[in-house]
PDB file of C-alpha atoms in Angstrom:
ATOM      1  CA  MET A 221     131.556 -26.808  -3.969  1.00  0.00           C
ATOM      2  CA  PRO A 222     129.410 -29.997  -3.840  1.00  0.00           C
ATOM      3  CA  ASP A 223     126.386 -30.090  -6.093  1.00  0.00           C
ATOM      4  CA  ASN A 224     123.993 -30.283  -3.184  1.00  0.00           C
ATOM      5  CA  GLU A 225     125.463 -27.178  -1.693  1.00  0.00           C
ATOM      6  CA  LYS A 226     125.247 -25.359  -5.034  1.00  0.00           C
ATOM      7  CA  SER A 227     121.562 -25.937  -5.511  1.00  0.00           C
ATOM      8  CA  GLY A 228     120.577 -26.060  -1.895  1.00  0.00           C
ATOM      9  CA  ARG A 229     117.920 -28.590  -2.971  1.00  0.00           C
ATOM     10  CA  LYS A 230     119.897 -31.545  -4.285  1.00  0.00           C
ATOM     11  CA  THR A 231     120.784 -34.423  -2.015  1.00  0.00           C
ATOM     12  CA  SER A 232     123.322 -37.228  -1.979  1.00  0.00           C
ATOM     13  CA  ARG A 233     122.572 -40.794  -3.169  1.00  0.00           C
ATOM     14  CA  ARG A 234     122.666 -42.000   0.434  1.00  0.00           C
ATOM     15  CA  GLY A 235     120.286 -39.263   1.454  1.00  0.00           C
ATOM     16  CA  PHE A 236     117.957 -40.058  -1.403  1.00  0.00           C
ATOM     17  CA  LEU A 237     117.840 -43.761  -0.454  1.00  0.00           C
ATOM     18  CA  GLY A 238     117.238 -42.835   3.161  1.00  0.00           C
ATOM     19  CA  GLN A 239     114.332 -40.611   2.219  1.00  0.00           C
ATOM     20  CA  ALA A 240     112.934 -43.275  -0.085  1.00  0.00           C
ATOM     21  CA  LEU A 241     113.137 -45.968   2.589  1.00  0.00           C
ATOM     22  CA  THR A 242     111.593 -43.658   5.137  1.00  0.00           C
ATOM     23  CA  ALA A 243     108.720 -42.961   2.771  1.00  0.00           C
ATOM     24  CA  ALA A 244     108.317 -46.659   2.015  1.00  0.00           C
ATOM     25  CA  GLY A 245     108.439 -47.479   5.697  1.00  0.00           C
ATOM     26  CA  THR A 246     105.739 -44.950   6.342  1.00  0.00           C
ATOM     27  CA  ALA A 247     103.635 -46.443   3.574  1.00  0.00           C
ATOM     28  CA  ILE A 248     104.008 -49.949   5.050  1.00  0.00           C
ATOM     29  CA  ALA A 249     103.583 -48.954   8.652  1.00  0.00           C
ATOM     30  CA  ALA A 250     100.623 -46.706   8.081  1.00  0.00           C
ATOM     31  CA  PRO A 251      98.052 -49.454   7.356  1.00  0.00           C
ATOM     32  CA  THR A 252      99.299 -51.474  10.328  1.00  0.00           C
ATOM     33  CA  LEU A 253      98.947 -48.540  12.651  1.00  0.00           C
ATOM     34  CA  LEU A 254      95.579 -47.753  11.175  1.00  0.00           C
ATOM     35  CA  ASN A 255      94.470 -51.347  11.686  1.00  0.00           C
ATOM     36  CA  GLN A 256      95.652 -51.312  15.279  1.00  0.00           C
ATOM     37  CA  ALA A 257      93.847 -48.065  15.837  1.00  0.00           C
ATOM     38  CA  SER A 258      90.719 -49.492  14.271  1.00  0.00           C
ATOM     39  CA  ILE A 259      90.912 -52.644  16.377  1.00  0.00           C
ATOM     40  CA  ALA A 260      91.438 -50.587  19.524  1.00  0.00           C
ATOM     41  CA  LYS A 261      88.562 -48.356  18.590  1.00  0.00           C
ATOM     42  CA  GLU A 262      86.383 -51.377  17.825  1.00  0.00           C
ATOM     43  CA  ALA A 263      87.314 -53.072  21.098  1.00  0.00           C
ATOM     44  CA  THR A 264      86.390 -49.927  22.945  1.00  0.00           C
ATOM     45  CA  GLN A 265      83.114 -49.757  21.159  1.00  0.00           C
ATOM     46  CA  ASN A 266      82.413 -53.429  21.844  1.00  0.00           C
ATOM     47  CA  SER A 267      83.219 -52.993  25.495  1.00  0.00           C
ATOM     48  CA  GLN A 268      80.973 -49.991  25.715  1.00  0.00           C
ATOM     49  CA  GLY A 269      78.287 -51.759  23.734  1.00  0.00           C
ATOM     50  CA  GLU A 270      78.049 -54.767  26.054  1.00  0.00           C
ATOM     51  CA  ILE A 271      75.085 -55.114  28.292  1.00  0.00           C
ATOM     52  CA  THR A 272      74.371 -57.275  31.294  1.00  0.00           C
ATOM     53  CA  VAL A 273      72.003 -60.157  30.634  1.00  0.00           C
ATOM     54  CA  LYS A 274      70.636 -62.556  33.230  1.00  0.00           C
ATOM     55  CA  LEU A 275      69.703 -65.988  31.962  1.00  0.00           C
ATOM     56  CA  ARG A 276      68.257 -68.938  33.823  1.00  0.00           C
ATOM     57  CA  VAL A 277      69.877 -71.989  32.266  1.00  0.00           C
ATOM     58  CA  ASN A 278      69.298 -75.529  33.514  1.00  0.00           C
ATOM     59  CA  GLY A 279      67.979 -74.177  36.792  1.00  0.00           C
ATOM     60  CA  GLU A 280      70.892 -71.864  37.481  1.00  0.00           C
ATOM     61  CA  GLN A 281      70.938 -68.082  37.217  1.00  0.00           C
ATOM     62  CA  GLN A 282      73.713 -66.809  34.950  1.00  0.00           C
ATOM     63  CA  THR A 283      74.883 -63.222  34.447  1.00  0.00           C
ATOM     64  CA  LEU A 284      76.620 -62.371  31.188  1.00  0.00           C
ATOM     65  CA  ASN A 285      78.130 -59.212  29.739  1.00  0.00           C
ATOM     66  CA  ILE A 286      77.525 -59.553  26.031  1.00  0.00           C
ATOM     67  CA  GLU A 287      76.663 -57.554  22.976  1.00  0.00           C
ATOM     68  CA  PRO A 288      72.945 -57.300  22.295  1.00  0.00           C
ATOM     69  CA  ARG A 289      73.379 -59.138  18.995  1.00  0.00           C
ATOM     70  CA  VAL A 290      74.838 -62.338  20.528  1.00  0.00           C
ATOM     71  CA  THR A 291      72.644 -65.337  19.796  1.00  0.00           C
ATOM     72  CA  LEU A 292      71.500 -67.675  22.526  1.00  0.00           C
ATOM     73  CA  LEU A 293      73.534 -70.472  20.936  1.00  0.00           C
ATOM     74  CA  ASP A 294      76.760 -68.456  21.104  1.00  0.00           C
ATOM     75  CA  ALA A 295      75.960 -67.321  24.633  1.00  0.00           C
ATOM     76  CA  LEU A 296      75.524 -70.941  25.719  1.00  0.00           C
ATOM     77  CA  ARG A 297      78.582 -72.283  23.926  1.00  0.00           C
ATOM     78  CA  GLU A 298      81.057 -69.410  24.066  1.00  0.00           C
ATOM     79  CA  HIS A 299      80.157 -67.739  27.357  1.00  0.00           C
ATOM     80  CA  LEU A 300      78.748 -70.530  29.526  1.00  0.00           C
ATOM     81  CA  GLY A 301      80.692 -73.497  28.135  1.00  0.00           C
ATOM     82  CA  LEU A 302      77.527 -75.487  27.434  1.00  0.00           C
ATOM     83  CA  VAL A 303      78.655 -77.004  24.145  1.00  0.00           C
ATOM     84  CA  GLY A 304      76.026 -79.740  24.012  1.00  0.00           C
ATOM     85  CA  SER A 305      73.880 -77.557  21.768  1.00  0.00           C
ATOM     86  CA  LYS A 306      75.556 -77.834  18.385  1.00  0.00           C
ATOM     87  CA  LYS A 307      76.161 -75.207  15.764  1.00  0.00           C
ATOM     88  CA  GLY A 308      75.191 -76.861  12.502  1.00  0.00           C
ATOM     89  CA  CYS A 309      73.859 -74.624   9.781  1.00  0.00           C
ATOM     90  CA  ASP A 310      73.639 -71.515  12.038  1.00  0.00           C
ATOM     91  CA  ARG A 311      70.550 -70.407  10.113  1.00  0.00           C
ATOM     92  CA  GLY A 312      67.670 -72.423  11.544  1.00  0.00           C
ATOM     93  CA  GLN A 313      67.599 -75.209   9.001  1.00  0.00           C
ATOM     94  CA  CYS A 314      69.096 -78.281  10.686  1.00  0.00           C
ATOM     95  CA  GLY A 315      67.851 -78.088  14.282  1.00  0.00           C
ATOM     96  CA  ALA A 316      71.138 -79.214  15.851  1.00  0.00           C
ATOM     97  CA  CYS A 317      71.000 -76.196  18.190  1.00  0.00           C
ATOM     98  CA  THR A 318      67.480 -76.896  19.506  1.00  0.00           C
ATOM     99  CA  VAL A 319      66.956 -76.066  23.181  1.00  0.00           C
ATOM    100  CA  LEU A 320      63.867 -75.740  25.341  1.00  0.00           C
ATOM    101  CA  ILE A 321      62.633 -72.308  26.409  1.00  0.00           C
ATOM    102  CA  ASP A 322      59.698 -72.420  28.801  1.00  0.00           C
ATOM    103  CA  GLY A 323      59.043 -75.925  27.498  1.00  0.00           C
ATOM    104  CA  GLU A 324      58.939 -74.903  23.838  1.00  0.00           C
ATOM    105  CA  ARG A 325      61.571 -76.055  21.365  1.00  0.00           C
ATOM    106  CA  VAL A 326      63.566 -73.173  19.920  1.00  0.00           C
ATOM    107  CA  TYR A 327      66.421 -72.912  17.428  1.00  0.00           C
ATOM    108  CA  SER A 328      68.953 -71.181  19.636  1.00  0.00           C
ATOM    109  CA  CYS A 329      70.938 -69.958  16.613  1.00  0.00           C
ATOM    110  CA  LEU A 330      67.978 -67.754  15.666  1.00  0.00           C
ATOM    111  CA  ALA A 331      67.215 -66.453  19.158  1.00  0.00           C
ATOM    112  CA  LEU A 332      68.965 -63.468  20.699  1.00  0.00           C
ATOM    113  CA  ALA A 333      70.210 -64.081  24.221  1.00  0.00           C
ATOM    114  CA  VAL A 334      68.995 -60.673  25.430  1.00  0.00           C
ATOM    115  CA  MET A 335      65.422 -61.683  24.643  1.00  0.00           C
ATOM    116  CA  GLN A 336      65.516 -64.729  26.924  1.00  0.00           C
ATOM    117  CA  GLU A 337      65.694 -63.044  30.316  1.00  0.00           C
ATOM    118  CA  ASP A 338      63.226 -64.314  32.915  1.00  0.00           C
ATOM    119  CA  LYS A 339      62.695 -67.474  30.857  1.00  0.00           C
ATOM    120  CA  ASN A 340      63.563 -71.040  31.776  1.00  0.00           C
ATOM    121  CA  ILE A 341      66.170 -72.367  29.342  1.00  0.00           C
ATOM    122  CA  VAL A 342      66.974 -76.078  29.278  1.00  0.00           C
ATOM    123  CA  THR A 343      69.779 -77.527  27.203  1.00  0.00           C
ATOM    124  CA  ILE A 344      70.766 -81.138  26.655  1.00  0.00           C
ATOM    125  CA  GLU A 345      73.004 -80.822  29.737  1.00  0.00           C
ATOM    126  CA  GLY A 346      69.990 -80.043  31.895  1.00  0.00           C
ATOM    127  CA  LEU A 347      67.783 -82.997  30.998  1.00  0.00           C
ATOM    128  CA  ALA A 348      69.482 -85.677  33.063  1.00  0.00           C
ATOM    129  CA  LYS A 349      69.099 -85.736  36.832  1.00  0.00           C
ATOM    130  CA  GLY A 350      72.575 -86.502  38.072  1.00  0.00           C
ATOM    131  CA  ASP A 351      73.517 -89.914  36.735  1.00  0.00           C
ATOM    132  CA  THR A 352      69.934 -90.691  35.748  1.00  0.00           C
ATOM    133  CA  LEU A 353      69.232 -90.009  32.104  1.00  0.00           C
ATOM    134  CA  HIS A 354      66.020 -88.440  30.909  1.00  0.00           C
ATOM    135  CA  PRO A 355      63.706 -91.168  29.542  1.00  0.00           C
ATOM    136  CA  VAL A 356      64.146 -89.767  26.026  1.00  0.00           C
ATOM    137  CA  GLN A 357      67.928 -89.877  26.363  1.00  0.00           C
ATOM    138  CA  ALA A 358      67.759 -93.492  27.498  1.00  0.00           C
ATOM    139  CA  ALA A 359      65.389 -94.368  24.656  1.00  0.00           C
ATOM    140  CA  PHE A 360      67.752 -92.894  22.067  1.00  0.00           C
ATOM    141  CA  ILE A 361      70.542 -95.117  23.376  1.00  0.00           C
ATOM    142  CA  GLU A 362      68.415 -98.249  23.562  1.00  0.00           C
ATOM    143  CA  ASN A 363      67.045 -97.773  20.035  1.00  0.00           C
ATOM    144  CA  ASP A 364      70.249 -96.609  18.334  1.00  0.00           C
ATOM    145  CA  GLY A 365      68.717 -93.218  17.616  1.00  0.00           C
ATOM    146  CA  PHE A 366      72.016 -91.755  16.479  1.00  0.00           C
ATOM    147  CA  GLN A 367      75.114 -92.485  14.489  1.00  0.00           C
ATOM    148  CA  CYS A 368      77.644 -89.655  14.510  1.00  0.00           C
ATOM    149  CA  GLY A 369      75.664 -88.025  17.333  1.00  0.00           C
ATOM    150  CA  TYR A 370      76.177 -84.424  16.224  1.00  0.00           C
ATOM    151  CA  CYS A 371      72.466 -83.718  15.787  1.00  0.00           C
ATOM    152  CA  THR A 372      71.436 -85.885  18.752  1.00  0.00           C
ATOM    153  CA  PRO A 373      71.217 -83.119  21.421  1.00  0.00           C
ATOM    154  CA  GLY A 374      68.830 -81.165  19.213  1.00  0.00           C
ATOM    155  CA  GLN A 375      66.879 -84.301  18.324  1.00  0.00           C
ATOM    156  CA  ILE A 376      66.467 -85.220  21.975  1.00  0.00           C
ATOM    157  CA  CYS A 377      65.380 -81.716  23.032  1.00  0.00           C
ATOM    158  CA  ALA A 378      62.892 -81.643  20.151  1.00  0.00           C
ATOM    159  CA  SER A 379      61.572 -85.078  21.145  1.00  0.00           C
ATOM    160  CA  VAL A 380      61.092 -83.979  24.758  1.00  0.00           C
ATOM    161  CA  ALA A 381      59.088 -80.987  23.518  1.00  0.00           C
ATOM    162  CA  LEU A 382      57.155 -83.242  21.128  1.00  0.00           C
ATOM    163  CA  LEU A 383      55.961 -85.464  23.947  1.00  0.00           C
ATOM    164  CA  ASP A 384      54.891 -82.432  25.989  1.00  0.00           C
ATOM    165  CA  GLU A 385      53.021 -81.037  22.991  1.00  0.00           C
ATOM    166  CA  VAL A 386      51.109 -84.289  22.611  1.00  0.00           C
ATOM    167  CA  LYS A 387      50.275 -84.285  26.322  1.00  0.00           C
ATOM    168  CA  ARG A 388      48.851 -80.780  25.926  1.00  0.00           C
ATOM    169  CA  GLY A 389      46.708 -81.897  23.004  1.00  0.00           C
ATOM    170  CA  CYS A 390      48.549 -79.992  20.288  1.00  0.00           C
ATOM    171  CA  ALA A 391      47.784 -81.033  16.714  1.00  0.00           C
ATOM    172  CA  SER A 392      50.132 -81.144  13.743  1.00  0.00           C
ATOM    173  CA  VAL A 393      49.542 -80.611  10.016  1.00  0.00           C
ATOM    174  CA  VAL A 394      49.032 -84.354   9.560  1.00  0.00           C
ATOM    175  CA  THR A 395      46.543 -84.725  12.384  1.00  0.00           C
ATOM    176  CA  ALA A 396      43.429 -86.122  10.706  1.00  0.00           C
ATOM    177  CA  ASP A 397      40.921 -84.915  13.272  1.00  0.00           C
ATOM    178  CA  LEU A 398      41.814 -81.561  14.835  1.00  0.00           C
ATOM    179  CA  THR A 399      39.079 -82.007  17.418  1.00  0.00           C
ATOM    180  CA  SER A 400      40.718 -85.217  18.584  1.00  0.00           C
ATOM    181  CA  PRO A 401      44.530 -84.893  18.475  1.00  0.00           C
ATOM    182  CA  PRO A 402      46.596 -88.034  19.121  1.00  0.00           C
ATOM    183  CA  GLN A 403      47.563 -89.181  22.579  1.00  0.00           C
ATOM    184  CA  LEU A 404      50.906 -90.598  23.618  1.00  0.00           C
ATOM    185  CA  ALA A 405      49.526 -94.132  23.555  1.00  0.00           C
ATOM    186  CA  ASP A 406      48.430 -93.910  19.933  1.00  0.00           C
ATOM    187  CA  ILE A 407      50.615 -91.292  18.308  1.00  0.00           C
ATOM    188  CA  SER A 408      51.540 -92.669  14.910  1.00  0.00           C
ATOM    189  CA  GLU A 409      54.880 -92.929  13.158  1.00  0.00           C
ATOM    190  CA  LYS A 410      53.585 -90.430  10.614  1.00  0.00           C
ATOM    191  CA  GLU A 411      52.841 -87.914  13.360  1.00  0.00           C
ATOM    192  CA  ILE A 412      56.257 -88.381  14.957  1.00  0.00           C
ATOM    193  CA  LYS A 413      58.063 -87.904  11.645  1.00  0.00           C
ATOM    194  CA  GLU A 414      56.100 -84.748  10.876  1.00  0.00           C
ATOM    195  CA  ARG A 415      56.655 -83.277  14.330  1.00  0.00           C
ATOM    196  CA  LEU A 416      60.411 -83.935  14.089  1.00  0.00           C
ATOM    197  CA  SER A 417      60.723 -82.726  10.508  1.00  0.00           C
ATOM    198  CA  GLY A 418      62.503 -79.567  11.684  1.00  0.00           C
ATOM    199  CA  ASN A 419      65.474 -81.604  12.898  1.00  0.00           C
ATOM    200  CA  LEU A 420      67.712 -83.124  10.251  1.00  0.00           C
ATOM    201  CA  CYS A 421      69.969 -86.147  10.695  1.00  0.00           C
ATOM    202  CA  ARG A 422      72.620 -86.462   8.003  1.00  0.00           C
ATOM    203  CA  CYS A 423      73.342 -90.038   9.113  1.00  0.00           C
ATOM    204  CA  SER A 424      69.680 -90.892   8.434  1.00  0.00           C
ATOM    205  CA  ALA A 425      69.161 -92.579  11.786  1.00  0.00           C
ATOM    206  CA  TYR A 426      65.486 -91.742  11.545  1.00  0.00           C
ATOM    207  CA  ASN A 427      64.154 -95.239  12.208  1.00  0.00           C
ATOM    208  CA  GLY A 428      65.961 -95.369  15.539  1.00  0.00           C
ATOM    209  CA  ILE A 429      64.870 -91.831  16.392  1.00  0.00           C
ATOM    210  CA  VAL A 430      61.204 -92.605  15.720  1.00  0.00           C
ATOM    211  CA  ALA A 431      61.503 -95.832  17.725  1.00  0.00           C
ATOM    212  CA  ALA A 432      63.032 -93.891  20.611  1.00  0.00           C
ATOM    213  CA  VAL A 433      60.107 -91.450  20.638  1.00  0.00           C
ATOM    214  CA  GLN A 434      57.657 -94.358  20.515  1.00  0.00           C
ATOM    215  CA  GLN A 435      59.356 -95.946  23.508  1.00  0.00           C
ATOM    216  CA  ALA A 436      59.414 -92.670  25.449  1.00  0.00           C
ATOM    217  CA  ALA A 437      55.717 -92.256  24.635  1.00  0.00           C
ATOM    218  CA  GLY A 438      55.011 -95.590  26.313  1.00  0.00           C
ATOM    219  CA  GLN A 439      54.580 -97.582  23.140  1.00  0.00           C
ATOM    220  CA  THR A 440      56.421-100.733  22.144  1.00  0.00           C
ATOM    221  CA  PRO A 441      58.932 -99.730  19.476  1.00  0.00           C
ATOM    222  CA  PRO A 442      59.557-102.058  16.553  1.00  0.00           C
ATOM    223  CA  SER A 443      62.491-104.394  16.839  1.00  0.00           C
ATOM    224  CA  ALA A 444      65.696-103.122  15.317  1.00  0.00           C
ATOM    225  CA  ASN A 445      66.348-106.629  14.007  1.00  0.00           C
ATOM    226  CA  ALA A 446      64.531-107.438  10.787  1.00  0.00           C
ATOM    227  CA  ASP A 447      62.851-110.832  10.665  1.00  0.00           C
ATOM    228  CA  VAL A 448      63.605-112.513   7.367  1.00  0.00           C
ATOM    229  CA  MET A 449      61.910-115.802   6.689  1.00  0.00           C
ATOM    230  CA  VAL A 450      63.533-117.945   4.053  1.00  0.00           C
ATOM    231  CA  SER A 451      61.671-120.983   2.744  1.00  0.00           C
ATOM    232  CA  GLU A 452      63.279-124.239   1.696  1.00  0.00           C
ATOM    233  CA  SER A 453      63.020-123.129  -1.915  1.00  0.00           C
ATOM    234  CA  GLY A 454      65.115-120.044  -1.159  1.00  0.00           C
ATOM    235  CA  GLU A 455      62.254-117.582  -1.487  1.00  0.00           C
ATOM    236  CA  ILE A 456      62.052-114.745   1.022  1.00  0.00           C
ATOM    237  CA  ALA A 457      58.715-114.679   2.777  1.00  0.00           C
TER     238      ALA A 457
END
């Protein structure tokens, strides 16, 4: 009589390997199945957690089904395809994502989309009128206000808001006389730099950016070409 029949509990080598492989297969498959179940459960929860949000972007009404925690930047880029607003630091430090909300400059990476209903959102795509660039856009080109261009959409939106702030008589921390804030005709380079300090340019194209704002403000920007006078003796005047 075979050993397995004698004991009633023993098994053959083939049976043992089969049981072992089955157990191992269960051990390997279990996490996968659990992950799939978790993903399915999560997807269901996400789907159930979405809400309908209506945004007015660049003059057009948009309806989105998104989670309440989606930022305005992600809503613009991922759901509406408006990729002009850039994701730089994603924590409100570089300003590359700056857009205009009711005329105010806002870091869209720090703003929740669900909180922007009934507001007028303008991105870099909404500044130009057809083939006609916004005066600030044109000034950036004419004054070489960019190098790599990644931060340029945010810089331009911030500059548009800056000019509107000056028109409304808003002061900055460097305004000498708060009872007499600067006007567009006399806003200084110092004021422009301070008011744009929330937008960083890693290419350091700041001179061109300031010149572009000066031009858009109606001032005569400094020439981009440096005048170097060299005397006959070789000294630089």
